[in-house]
XYZ file of C-alpha atoms in Angstrom:
768
model
C 0.000 0.000 0.000
C 2.848 2.398 -0.492
C 2.451 5.467 -2.676
C 6.113 5.672 -3.564
C 6.426 3.194 -6.429
C 5.445 4.908 -9.603
C 6.081 2.621 -12.544
C 5.251 5.203 -15.160
C 5.582 8.974 -15.199
C 2.466 10.473 -13.652
C 0.087 12.692 -15.477
C 0.326 16.392 -14.957
C -1.392 17.378 -11.703
C -4.581 19.315 -11.912
C -4.249 23.047 -11.755
C -7.337 23.282 -9.602
C -6.376 24.985 -6.346
C -7.029 23.358 -3.042
C -7.288 24.562 0.492
C -3.674 23.711 1.174
C -2.169 24.975 -2.062
C -3.769 28.345 -2.495
C -0.557 30.089 -1.560
C 3.095 29.274 -1.297
C 3.869 28.124 2.227
C 6.892 29.566 3.870
C 6.714 32.666 1.776
C 4.431 35.568 1.151
C 1.734 35.744 -1.514
C 1.970 38.863 -3.665
C -0.893 40.593 -1.839
C 0.565 39.734 1.596
C 4.012 40.932 0.551
C 2.578 44.172 -0.809
C 0.561 44.789 2.347
C 3.675 44.039 4.406
C 5.618 46.624 2.440
C 2.853 49.170 3.062
C 2.880 48.386 6.785
C 6.641 48.842 6.994
C 6.539 52.064 4.990
C 3.835 53.329 7.342
C 6.183 52.682 10.238
C 8.921 54.589 8.436
C 6.566 57.558 8.048
C 6.085 57.574 11.840
C 9.858 57.429 12.332
C 10.334 60.352 9.938
C 7.682 62.349 11.812
C 9.526 61.642 15.057
C 12.844 62.752 13.547
C 11.468 66.199 12.716
C 10.276 66.918 16.261
C 12.369 69.139 18.495
C 12.111 68.728 22.259
C 14.799 71.263 23.148
C 13.428 73.759 25.667
C 13.269 77.379 24.640
C 15.314 80.059 26.365
C 15.010 83.801 26.879
C 17.373 85.979 24.851
C 18.993 88.737 26.919
C 19.826 91.881 24.920
C 23.014 93.920 25.080
C 23.394 95.863 28.325
C 20.789 93.789 30.185
C 21.664 91.919 33.391
C 21.233 88.171 32.881
C 18.661 86.670 35.238
C 20.121 83.151 35.044
C 22.948 81.195 33.503
C 22.508 80.561 29.805
C 24.218 77.432 28.489
C 24.581 76.190 24.927
C 21.936 73.519 24.167
C 24.070 71.998 21.401
C 27.388 72.353 19.623
C 27.639 75.441 17.418
C 30.256 77.017 15.183
C 30.383 80.832 15.255
C 32.250 82.919 12.731
C 35.136 85.071 13.994
C 34.451 88.083 11.793
C 37.647 89.965 12.664
C 39.890 87.014 11.848
C 37.926 86.314 8.677
C 38.228 89.941 7.550
C 41.959 89.959 8.255
C 42.483 86.825 6.186
C 40.472 88.246 3.316
C 42.407 91.534 3.413
C 45.617 89.559 3.238
C 44.366 87.681 0.195
C 43.150 90.905 -1.461
C 46.530 92.588 -1.003
C 48.374 89.625 -2.447
C 46.119 89.288 -5.504
C 48.120 90.426 -8.605
C 46.367 92.763 -11.095
C 45.574 91.654 -14.643
C 47.272 93.463 -17.595
C 46.188 92.834 -21.171
C 48.954 92.493 -23.767
C 47.629 93.458 -27.222
C 49.570 93.456 -30.505
C 47.000 95.587 -32.292
C 48.470 98.966 -31.140
C 51.845 98.176 -32.695
C 50.262 97.007 -35.965
C 48.296 100.263 -36.182
C 51.405 102.301 -35.330
C 53.463 100.529 -38.003
C 50.803 101.211 -40.628
C 50.708 104.919 -39.696
C 54.499 105.196 -39.904
C 54.601 103.655 -43.366
C 51.610 105.739 -44.483
C 53.220 109.014 -43.305
C 56.491 108.161 -45.011
C 54.601 107.493 -48.264
C 52.815 110.827 -47.943
C 56.108 112.638 -47.312
C 57.770 110.891 -50.263
C 54.877 111.829 -52.588
C 55.282 115.567 -51.980
C 56.403 117.741 -54.954
C 57.861 121.245 -54.769
C 54.437 122.670 -55.565
C 52.594 120.504 -52.940
C 55.240 120.545 -50.251
C 53.560 123.270 -48.120
C 50.224 121.490 -48.195
C 51.744 118.055 -47.431
C 53.899 119.513 -44.678
C 50.835 121.045 -43.007
C 48.971 117.751 -43.349
C 51.778 115.781 -41.678
C 52.146 118.393 -38.946
C 48.443 118.151 -38.180
C 48.701 114.352 -38.108
C 51.650 114.408 -35.710
C 50.411 117.501 -33.852
C 53.883 119.073 -33.950
C 55.661 121.921 -35.719
C 58.033 120.649 -38.401
C 61.202 122.652 -38.897
C 62.520 123.003 -42.464
C 65.646 120.984 -41.772
C 63.571 118.203 -40.208
C 61.349 117.998 -43.304
C 64.417 117.745 -45.530
C 65.737 114.850 -43.405
C 62.373 113.062 -43.600
C 62.372 113.390 -47.413
C 65.632 111.534 -47.779
C 65.243 107.975 -49.062
C 67.982 106.716 -46.788
C 66.099 108.037 -43.768
C 62.900 106.308 -44.787
C 64.799 103.053 -45.348
C 66.295 103.237 -41.849
C 62.883 103.803 -40.307
C 61.154 101.014 -42.229
C 63.929 98.438 -42.246
C 65.693 99.077 -38.931
C 63.544 100.995 -36.492
C 60.131 99.395 -37.061
C 61.418 95.792 -36.609
C 63.246 96.885 -33.473
C 60.027 98.405 -32.114
C 58.121 95.231 -32.965
C 60.488 93.207 -30.784
C 60.032 95.661 -27.922
C 56.241 95.639 -28.248
C 56.016 91.852 -28.247
C 57.058 91.865 -24.572
C 54.732 94.724 -23.681
C 54.983 98.475 -23.202
C 53.366 100.376 -20.325
C 51.993 103.889 -20.612
C 53.816 105.110 -17.505
C 55.693 102.942 -15.043
C 54.812 105.250 -12.165
C 51.244 103.909 -12.187
C 52.582 100.370 -11.578
C 55.244 101.305 -9.042
C 52.984 100.552 -6.072
C 52.295 96.978 -7.250
C 54.074 94.644 -4.815
C 52.236 91.390 -5.533
C 53.421 91.101 -9.109
C 51.266 91.333 -12.206
C 49.552 88.804 -14.465
C 50.087 89.492 -18.176
C 47.364 88.048 -20.361
C 48.144 87.764 -24.064
C 44.916 88.628 -25.867
C 46.050 86.788 -28.976
C 46.615 83.391 -27.330
C 44.778 83.915 -23.977
C 47.895 82.702 -22.183
C 48.629 84.215 -18.792
C 52.022 84.722 -17.186
C 52.880 85.979 -13.724
C 55.629 88.608 -13.458
C 56.817 89.474 -9.992
C 58.059 92.969 -10.850
C 56.608 95.684 -13.146
C 60.241 96.678 -13.895
C 60.288 93.861 -16.447
C 58.273 96.070 -18.805
C 59.340 99.513 -20.215
C 57.008 102.497 -20.459
C 56.852 104.984 -23.393
C 59.650 107.128 -22.011
C 61.777 104.060 -21.536
C 61.121 103.013 -25.135
C 62.288 106.434 -26.401
C 65.447 106.252 -24.334
C 66.146 102.758 -25.569
C 65.458 103.919 -29.134
C 67.975 106.772 -28.828
C 70.565 104.336 -27.519
C 69.841 101.935 -30.340
C 70.158 104.660 -32.982
C 73.366 105.999 -31.520
C 75.159 102.758 -30.685
C 73.815 100.110 -32.990
C 72.957 102.213 -36.073
C 75.633 104.899 -35.498
C 73.349 107.712 -36.718
C 74.265 111.386 -36.334
C 72.352 113.571 -33.976
C 70.236 115.162 -36.728
C 69.127 111.789 -38.001
C 68.405 110.571 -34.457
C 66.308 113.647 -33.703
C 64.452 113.202 -36.990
C 63.585 109.595 -36.125
C 62.541 110.474 -32.589
C 60.445 113.474 -33.708
C 58.642 111.264 -36.219
C 57.995 108.312 -33.881
C 57.386 109.986 -30.506
C 53.860 111.206 -31.381
C 52.962 107.777 -32.787
C 54.007 105.511 -29.882
C 51.137 103.919 -27.882
C 51.239 101.467 -24.961
C 50.061 97.885 -25.603
C 50.134 96.660 -21.942
C 47.126 98.089 -20.108
C 45.446 97.329 -16.782
C 42.132 95.434 -17.071
C 40.137 96.878 -14.192
C 37.044 94.695 -14.668
C 38.894 91.385 -14.765
C 41.178 92.414 -11.924
C 38.197 93.265 -9.724
C 36.436 90.003 -10.617
C 39.543 87.988 -9.744
C 39.910 89.890 -6.510
C 36.275 89.262 -5.517
C 36.539 85.559 -6.358
C 39.735 85.165 -4.340
C 38.215 86.898 -1.338
C 35.082 84.775 -1.465
C 37.196 81.637 -1.686
C 38.669 82.329 1.733
C 36.904 80.133 4.303
C 35.490 81.982 7.288
C 37.280 81.511 10.598
C 35.066 79.753 13.160
C 35.384 79.012 16.801
C 33.312 76.278 18.454
C 30.937 76.486 21.367
C 30.418 73.063 22.943
C 27.131 71.841 24.316
C 26.819 72.800 27.982
C 29.264 75.706 27.674
C 28.099 78.820 29.553
C 27.288 81.713 27.205
C 26.460 84.266 29.900
C 26.415 83.923 33.676
C 23.736 85.050 36.065
C 23.991 88.711 37.166
C 26.453 89.430 34.360
C 25.919 92.335 31.965
C 25.311 91.016 28.477
C 27.644 92.098 25.699
C 26.820 92.401 22.014
C 28.776 89.247 21.251
C 26.891 87.266 23.895
C 23.588 88.510 22.514
C 24.550 87.295 19.038
C 25.427 83.879 20.441
C 22.062 83.561 22.200
C 20.258 84.617 19.043
C 22.154 81.987 17.077
C 21.079 79.308 19.540
C 17.547 80.241 20.501
C 16.085 82.451 17.781
C 13.296 80.629 15.969
C 13.077 77.784 18.527
C 9.420 78.329 19.241
C 8.196 74.801 18.540
C 8.804 74.875 14.798
C 8.998 71.595 12.903
C 12.090 70.523 10.952
C 10.507 69.626 7.613
C 13.869 69.252 5.904
C 14.968 66.510 8.298
C 11.557 64.847 8.009
C 11.789 64.749 4.204
C 15.359 63.454 4.132
C 14.767 60.717 6.711
C 11.539 59.645 5.000
C 13.096 59.324 1.544
C 16.123 57.354 2.744
C 13.937 55.123 4.947
C 11.666 54.299 2.011
C 14.696 53.411 -0.097
C 15.890 51.116 2.689
C 12.389 49.598 2.806
C 12.652 48.504 -0.805
C 16.069 47.015 -0.114
C 14.838 45.083 2.932
C 11.835 43.618 1.123
C 13.926 42.571 -1.875
C 16.936 41.291 0.074
C 15.795 37.663 0.269
C 15.274 37.409 -3.475
C 13.470 34.055 -3.470
C 9.639 34.114 -3.360
C 9.497 31.414 -0.710
C 11.420 33.605 1.712
C 9.856 36.976 1.069
C 8.572 38.993 3.990
C 4.936 38.936 5.071
C 2.758 41.464 6.848
C 3.713 39.920 10.199
C 7.391 40.248 9.334
C 6.895 43.871 8.354
C 5.082 44.564 11.611
C 7.964 43.126 13.652
C 10.590 45.034 11.658
C 8.648 48.289 11.916
C 8.128 47.770 15.669
C 11.838 47.201 16.316
C 12.912 50.155 14.165
C 10.318 52.508 15.662
C 11.141 51.431 19.224
C 14.863 52.064 18.863
C 14.326 55.310 16.976
C 12.156 56.539 19.853
C 14.798 55.345 22.324
C 17.472 57.304 20.459
C 15.237 60.400 20.471
C 14.808 59.999 24.221
C 18.567 59.704 24.687
C 19.076 62.808 22.543
C 16.775 64.743 24.865
C 18.502 63.858 28.131
C 21.935 62.331 27.313
C 22.059 61.027 30.927
C 25.268 62.644 32.215
C 26.776 60.831 35.166
C 28.296 63.929 36.650
C 28.897 67.590 35.936
C 32.491 66.830 35.036
C 31.459 64.111 32.636
C 28.902 66.433 31.062
C 31.641 68.981 30.402
C 34.175 66.427 29.197
C 32.058 64.018 27.138
C 28.568 65.387 26.525
C 27.646 62.797 23.879
C 29.455 59.706 25.147
C 26.278 58.049 26.426
C 25.024 57.391 22.887
C 27.582 54.589 22.504
C 25.705 52.507 25.074
C 22.528 52.354 22.987
C 21.995 48.595 22.329
C 21.487 48.779 18.574
C 23.410 45.510 18.293
C 20.752 43.814 20.426
C 18.000 44.945 18.055
C 19.852 43.491 15.073
C 20.486 40.314 17.081
C 16.771 39.860 17.790
C 16.051 40.158 14.070
C 18.866 37.697 13.281
C 17.016 34.994 15.224
C 14.043 35.162 12.838
C 15.192 36.623 9.495
C 17.831 35.829 6.845
C 21.223 37.456 7.220
C 20.833 39.854 4.279
C 17.563 41.186 5.673
C 19.274 41.738 9.032
C 22.150 43.611 7.363
C 19.772 46.012 5.596
C 17.702 46.437 8.771
C 20.831 47.059 10.837
C 22.002 49.726 8.391
C 18.566 51.384 8.587
C 18.649 51.250 12.400
C 22.122 52.795 12.460
C 21.057 55.610 10.138
C 17.823 56.406 12.004
C 19.427 56.337 15.461
C 22.237 58.619 14.270
C 19.648 61.019 12.829
C 17.578 61.037 16.024
C 20.721 61.808 17.998
C 21.838 64.351 15.369
C 25.190 62.619 15.558
C 27.966 62.415 13.023
C 29.365 59.729 10.784
C 31.386 58.140 13.591
C 28.243 57.276 15.587
C 26.530 55.917 12.471
C 29.550 53.741 11.669
C 29.689 52.486 15.270
C 26.029 51.466 15.180
C 26.410 49.886 11.744
C 29.406 47.776 12.754
C 27.705 46.656 15.976
C 24.423 45.725 14.234
C 26.002 43.812 11.352
C 28.539 42.157 13.661
C 25.861 40.953 16.073
C 23.777 39.564 13.206
C 26.817 37.627 11.939
C 27.606 36.283 15.391
C 24.051 35.011 15.974
C 23.173 33.626 12.562
C 24.165 30.101 13.676
C 23.164 30.354 17.353
C 21.237 27.239 18.408
C 20.814 27.701 22.165
C 20.564 30.451 24.736
C 24.108 29.561 25.753
C 25.237 30.451 22.235
C 23.894 33.957 22.803
C 25.925 34.264 25.984
C 29.030 32.968 24.221
C 28.529 35.628 21.528
C 28.793 38.342 24.190
C 32.583 38.299 24.372
C 33.174 38.610 20.589
C 30.531 41.347 20.476
C 32.315 43.192 23.277
C 35.612 42.917 21.403
C 33.972 44.212 18.229
C 32.470 47.256 19.937
C 35.649 48.105 21.806
C 37.743 47.701 18.665
C 35.370 49.885 16.635
C 35.367 52.566 19.326
C 39.164 52.529 19.570
C 39.531 52.817 15.786
C 37.079 55.731 15.609
C 38.876 57.455 18.481
C 42.224 57.088 16.713
C 40.784 58.792 13.631
C 40.160 61.898 15.768
C 42.104 61.384 18.978
C 41.063 63.725 21.775
C 42.338 62.355 25.060
C 42.864 59.150 26.980
C 40.022 60.080 29.323
C 37.682 60.268 26.317
C 38.979 56.877 25.118
C 38.403 55.282 28.533
C 34.931 56.777 28.939
C 33.906 55.598 25.465
C 35.202 52.101 26.192
C 33.058 51.947 29.355
C 29.897 52.979 27.525
C 30.662 50.674 24.589
C 31.022 47.754 26.995
C 27.715 48.753 28.580
C 26.127 48.681 25.120
C 27.411 45.134 24.526
C 26.052 43.981 27.897
C 22.666 45.624 27.290
C 22.485 44.023 23.849
C 22.997 40.509 25.246
C 20.441 41.110 28.027
C 17.977 42.472 25.483
C 18.418 39.372 23.320
C 17.772 37.007 26.210
C 14.806 38.995 27.490
C 12.959 39.903 24.324
C 13.482 36.927 21.991
C 10.873 34.833 23.894
C 8.517 37.824 23.929
C 8.834 38.201 20.158
C 8.217 34.470 19.694
C 5.060 34.644 21.799
C 3.596 37.893 20.443
C 4.377 37.334 16.750
C 4.184 33.550 16.615
C 7.695 32.979 15.279
C 9.545 29.708 15.532
C 13.075 30.408 16.609
C 15.927 27.930 16.843
C 15.402 27.797 20.598
C 11.751 26.891 20.157
C 12.772 24.192 17.669
C 15.062 22.670 20.293
C 12.209 22.720 22.798
C 9.945 21.012 20.245
C 12.451 18.146 19.923
C 11.797 17.116 23.493
C 9.966 13.799 23.718
C 7.830 15.332 26.451
C 5.944 17.395 23.886
C 2.217 16.487 23.946
C 2.027 15.786 20.227
C 5.019 13.446 20.263
C 3.654 11.725 23.352
C 0.323 11.215 21.637
C 2.030 9.966 18.481
C 4.146 7.520 20.468
C 1.103 6.106 22.302
C -1.518 6.085 19.552
C 0.670 5.409 16.496
C 3.917 3.758 17.644
C 4.777 2.523 14.172
C 4.437 6.034 12.763
C 6.448 7.385 15.700
C 9.304 4.995 14.937
C 9.106 5.953 11.266
C 9.285 9.669 12.180
C 12.386 9.104 14.297
C 14.223 7.460 11.434
C 13.104 10.096 8.930
C 14.205 12.830 11.367
C 17.706 11.363 11.597
C 17.893 11.028 7.833
C 16.641 14.587 7.271
C 19.093 16.038 9.798
C 22.070 14.262 8.221
C 20.956 15.201 4.715
C 20.431 18.863 5.623
C 23.905 19.054 7.115
C 25.391 17.502 3.999
C 23.790 19.943 1.526
C 23.958 23.136 3.627
C 20.276 23.336 4.628
C 18.935 23.953 8.134
C 19.457 20.635 9.951
C 17.546 21.669 13.068
C 14.456 22.730 11.148
C 14.594 19.618 8.977
C 14.873 17.295 11.973
C 12.052 18.902 13.950
C 9.735 19.057 10.938
C 10.471 15.397 10.176
C 9.547 14.449 13.745
C 6.133 16.070 13.277
C 5.538 15.446 9.574
C 3.092 12.534 10.137
C 1.262 13.776 13.242
C -1.934 13.804 11.189
C -1.986 10.000 11.489
C -2.916 10.369 15.156
C -6.574 10.799 14.109
C -6.864 7.416 12.346
C -3.696 5.478 13.180
C -5.044 2.003 12.311
C -5.629 2.980 8.712
C -1.849 3.114 8.227
C -0.172 -0.256 7.953
C 2.823 0.543 10.167
C 0.364 0.781 13.073
C -1.638 -2.394 12.271
C 0.930 -4.903 13.605
C -0.479 -7.880 11.708
C -4.131 -7.060 12.371
C -6.788 -6.929 9.711
C -6.154 -4.266 7.077
C -9.116 -1.901 7.202
C -8.506 -0.746 3.650
C -9.594 -4.156 2.374
C -13.212 -3.199 3.075
C -12.951 0.332 1.596
C -13.138 1.601 -1.927
C -9.803 2.808 -3.313
C -11.072 6.393 -3.514
C -12.071 6.324 0.171
C -8.689 4.866 1.135
C -6.976 7.613 -0.834
C -9.062 10.279 0.952
C -8.004 8.865 4.334
C -4.330 8.911 3.347
C -4.575 12.409 1.885
C -6.399 13.670 4.972
C -3.429 12.994 7.238
C -1.599 15.954 5.642
C -4.458 18.360 6.272
C -5.046 17.028 9.794
C -1.329 17.310 10.520
C -1.327 20.982 9.478
C -4.395 21.589 11.663
C -2.743 19.960 14.671
C 0.443 21.981 14.091
C -1.594 25.182 14.027
C -3.601 24.151 17.090
C -0.467 23.392 19.123
C 1.306 26.502 17.787
C 4.235 24.710 16.225
C 4.814 27.704 13.978
C 4.273 28.393 10.266
C 7.629 26.868 9.296
C 6.706 23.440 10.661
C 3.140 23.705 9.336
C 4.407 24.500 5.844
C 6.808 21.558 5.827
C 4.013 19.214 6.964
C 1.895 20.396 4.038
C 4.765 19.892 1.596
C 6.198 16.559 2.745
C 4.278 14.612 0.056
C 4.191 17.353 -2.564
C 1.651 16.503 -5.247
C 2.637 12.843 -5.545
C 0.272 10.151 -6.743
C -0.938 7.402 -4.360
C 0.050 4.733 -6.829
C -1.240 1.624 -5.002
C -4.847 2.741 -4.645
C -4.851 4.485 -8.023
C -3.823 1.285 -9.783
C -6.313 -0.670 -7.667
C -9.078 1.691 -8.737
C -8.046 1.366 -12.397
C -8.155 -2.413 -12.122
C -11.616 -2.341 -10.558
C -12.864 -0.005 -13.311
C -11.538 -2.364 -15.974
C -13.252 -5.342 -14.344
C -16.589 -3.543 -13.995
C -16.316 -1.729 -17.293
C -17.177 1.595 -15.679
C -15.812 5.053 -16.341
C -12.123 5.521 -15.531
C -11.197 7.244 -12.279
C -9.673 10.731 -12.098
C -5.973 10.800 -11.293
C -6.373 14.090 -9.396
C -8.482 12.304 -6.783
C -5.481 10.162 -5.878
C -2.904 12.967 -5.583
C -1.804 14.806 -2.494
C -2.880 18.469 -2.605
C 0.650 19.762 -2.173
C 2.150 22.192 -2.790
C 5.484 20.852 -3.972
C 8.465 21.388 -1.640
C 9.392 25.056 -1.580
C 12.732 24.741 0.226
C 15.661 22.392 0.594
C 14.362 21.206 3.950
C 10.984 20.254 2.468
C 12.610 18.391 -0.414
C 14.895 16.491 1.949
C 11.954 15.421 4.131
C 9.967 14.261 1.098
C 12.893 12.111 -0.088
C 13.682 10.738 3.371
C 10.026 9.901 3.991
C 9.588 8.092 0.668
C 12.893 6.214 0.950
C 12.395 5.095 4.552
C 8.819 3.918 3.952
C 9.595 2.010 0.774
C 12.789 0.500 2.219
C 10.643 -1.666 4.519
C 9.679 -3.736 1.478
C 13.275 -4.844 0.906
C 13.556 -8.583 1.525
C 17.330 -8.797 1.905
C 18.571 -5.214 2.545
C 22.192 -5.592 1.559
C 24.244 -2.391 1.030
C 24.066 -2.712 -2.747
C 20.295 -3.245 -2.703
C 19.846 -0.310 -0.338
C 21.934 1.889 -2.633
C 19.993 0.859 -5.754
C 16.707 1.332 -3.949
C 17.633 4.852 -2.820
C 18.810 5.859 -6.276
C 15.590 4.555 -7.835
C 13.474 6.477 -5.362
C 15.423 9.710 -5.854
C 15.240 9.308 -9.637
C 11.478 8.701 -9.474
C 10.802 11.750 -7.315
C 13.026 13.881 -9.516
C 11.342 12.719 -12.742
C 7.933 13.509 -11.252
C 9.044 17.133 -10.927
C 8.428 17.237 -7.186
C 11.784 18.938 -6.492
C 11.530 21.635 -9.150
C 10.818 24.387 -6.592
C 12.979 23.135 -3.722
C 16.396 24.590 -4.707
C 17.952 21.115 -4.554
C 20.552 20.620 -7.286
C 21.687 17.385 -8.915
C 24.830 17.559 -6.813
C 22.679 17.848 -3.683
C 20.690 14.768 -4.751
C 23.873 12.732 -5.138
C 25.052 13.821 -1.698
C 21.657 12.992 -0.177
C 21.690 9.542 -1.775
C 25.063 8.747 -0.208
C 23.964 10.128 3.173
C 20.686 8.178 3.219
C 22.508 5.000 2.156
C 24.917 5.314 5.067
C 22.070 5.694 7.566
C 19.839 2.933 6.191
C 22.759 0.543 5.879
C 23.417 1.083 9.554
C 19.772 0.403 10.373
C 19.615 -2.768 8.277
C 22.971 -4.146 9.424
C 23.273 -7.920 9.622
C 23.781 -9.827 12.857
C 25.413 -13.210 13.415
C 23.235 -16.221 14.170
C 23.377 -16.995 17.863
C 23.270 -20.747 18.807
C 19.883 -21.910 19.985
C 19.764 -22.988 23.623
C 19.026 -26.666 24.364
C 15.432 -27.256 25.395
C 15.040 -29.641 28.295
C 12.180 -32.028 28.462
C 10.657 -30.230 31.387
C 10.561 -27.017 29.433
C 9.315 -28.484 26.123
C 5.827 -27.358 25.284
C 3.130 -29.930 25.141
C 1.478 -30.824 21.887
C -1.713 -29.219 23.072
C 0.031 -25.897 23.872
C 0.484 -23.743 20.757
C 3.809 -22.116 20.047
C 3.693 -18.257 20.196
C 5.167 -16.473 17.196
C 5.814 -12.758 16.562
C 3.739 -11.020 13.905
C 5.452 -10.323 10.582
C 7.141 -6.949 10.049
C 4.558 -4.475 8.738
C 4.942 -2.439 5.586
C 3.708 1.151 6.137
C 1.244 2.881 3.880
C 1.442 6.662 3.465
C-alpha cells in the first residue's frame, strides 16, 4: 500500500487549487508581501515624523546691556564665525592678488601702418605741394616741423632706416609689452599677471620693472640709434620726432577682470570659526550682556518656538523608504519573502529604537557635571542597537538583518543628530551581532557571543577614536559605555526573543530545540496512539538532519519538521499499515477512492494539529509539503483495475494525488525524499548495502522525474550527496547480525502438543 512506487511517469497534476495549495507556504503571496511593504513604509513615516520633532526647551534671549537673570548654556554644539579674523584673512588675500594686464599686438600694428603711411605721404610731396603736405603731416603728428627736419624726412635713406631698422626693433620691444607710464605700476608689490589677448595665455611677473614704459622706449630707441645704427644727432632727432607722437602702450590694466579675480579670491577664503560646545556657559547670572553674547544667544535660541524641521523629516523619509525597498527585496526568493507579520515586527523594532534614540538625545544622561563637560555625547555609545539586530537575526535571513541594521544605524544617528562616527559604530555593531548570531542554536550560544561582540564594539570605538584622537580620558569613557552597550544588547536578546516568539508567533531555533523534546504532547500522543508512525518519524528525522547538514540546509528545522511530519496520522492510526501490527487491514473493506481520501487527509489534519499546538508556520508549511503533489500509486492502480473489471468510467488521477504544494525549500525536499525512501525500504527482503543503494537511487530518480523537487532549490549535486547520506544511515539500520546458537530445550521445558507455540507477527509495511 505504499504510494512511492510509480512505474510510469504520472500525469500532470490538476491546476485546480485546493485549500492547502492556495498560496506558497513559507513565503508571502503577492498581496501579503505588498501589504507588508505598506505596513513597513507606514512605520517609516512615523519614524520620519519623530525625527522632525524638536524637544529642546526654549530660552530667553537677553539683549546687550541687560543683566542676565540666570545662567545661559549652549543647548548643542555650534560654530560661530570670527568676523575679525575672517576679515583679516580676506584683506591679506586681497593685497596679495596680482592685477591683470592685457597684452595686445594691435596697437603696434596700427602704429606701423601709420608710420609707413606718413612716409609714403612725405615721399609723394612735390615742390608745388610741399607746403600742403607739410601742413597735413604736422596736423597728423600735432607738432611743428622745422625746415631741416622735413628735408631729413624726405631723404630715401632716412625712410629706409625707419622702415627696415627701427620698425622691426620696435616690434620686438612691443612683443614683450609696453606700459603707458611705469609710475602707475610702481605701487604693485604682488606682481602682475600678463594676459596675451592673442593666445589667452597668462604669465605671472613678480616685478613691473620687467616692462618699459613709453619714455623708456624712447630712451632705448635713442641708444639703439646711436650705438647700434651709429646715426648722427640730426638723423636721431628726426627719427625720434617722427615716432614719438605715434608711440602707444600695448600693456594696459584690465580693471574689470582684476576686480572680478579679486572678488573671487576673497570669497574663496573660508570663514574663521570658533566652536561652542554643548553645555558651555554663554552668559552667567547677574552678568551684563555684551553684544557678542547677545549674538550667540540669538544663534542658539532664535526661531526655537516649537517649529517643525521639515527638511529633516523629508530626508529621513526618503532614505527610509529606499531602505524599505532594499529590505523587502533582500531575500530574493519568493518562498522567503517577507509577510505582513514580518513587516510589523521590523517596523516595531525600528520605531522602538528610533524613539529610544530620540529619548537619549533629549537627556543624554550625564553621570556627573564633570562628565557632562568632558564628554557630553558619550552616552550614545551605550545604545543597544546591536541587540535589536540580534533579535532580528534569530528570525530573518542574514541579508535582511544587514539592511535592517544599516537602517537602524542611520535612524538612530539622525535622532541623535550625531555624526558619521556614531553611524559607523552602530552599523558595525548591528552587522557584527547579526553575523555572530546567525548560527546560534541555544541560549548559551547567545551568551558565548557576548565576548566577541564586546571585542567588536571596543575595537570599533578605539579605531574611531584614533581617527580623531582627543584624550585618553575620552577613550576610557567611550570604552566603558561601549562595553555597557554590549552587555545591554545581550540582556535584550535574552529577554525579548521569547517575547517576540510569543507575540508574533515565530519559531526560533530555541523553540525548535524545545519542540524536539519527547515530552511534547504531540510526540507523546504519536508515540502512544501510532507507535509505528512514531518509529518511522524518528528514522526520517535522523535522515533529514544528516541530509540537511550535507547539503547546507537547516538541519535543526529539517529534523524537527520530520519528527512532526506525520502527526496527522494520530486521528486514524489504524488505517496506516505501520500501526496495524499484523491485524486486519481496514482498507480491504474500503473503496480505493475512500482509502486515498483517508491517506490524503493525514496531511491536512497534521497541518491543523500543528496550528492548534502553535508549532509555527515553518513546521506547518513543511508538513503540508512533505508529500508534494505525488500520486498514491497503489490505490490508483487498484481503482483502475476495478474499473476495468466492472467496465465503468475511468477514475480521475487528481483524486489520488496529495494536494501539495510541492516542496518550496531544501528542507521540504529532503523530508519528502527521506520519507519516501524510509517507507519504501521496509519492502526490501534482503537489505544488503548494494540493494539499499539501488533502492535509494531509484526512489530519488522517481521523485526527480515527477518534478516534485523543481521548486525546492535542490541541485543534482545535492541529490547525489543525499543519496550517499541516506545509504549510510539505512545501511546502519539494516545491518546484519550473526546467528546466535539456539539454547538446548530440556524435556521439562518443552511445550506440550496441546500448547500452541507463540510467534511474533510479521514486520509491517507502512502505507502513506
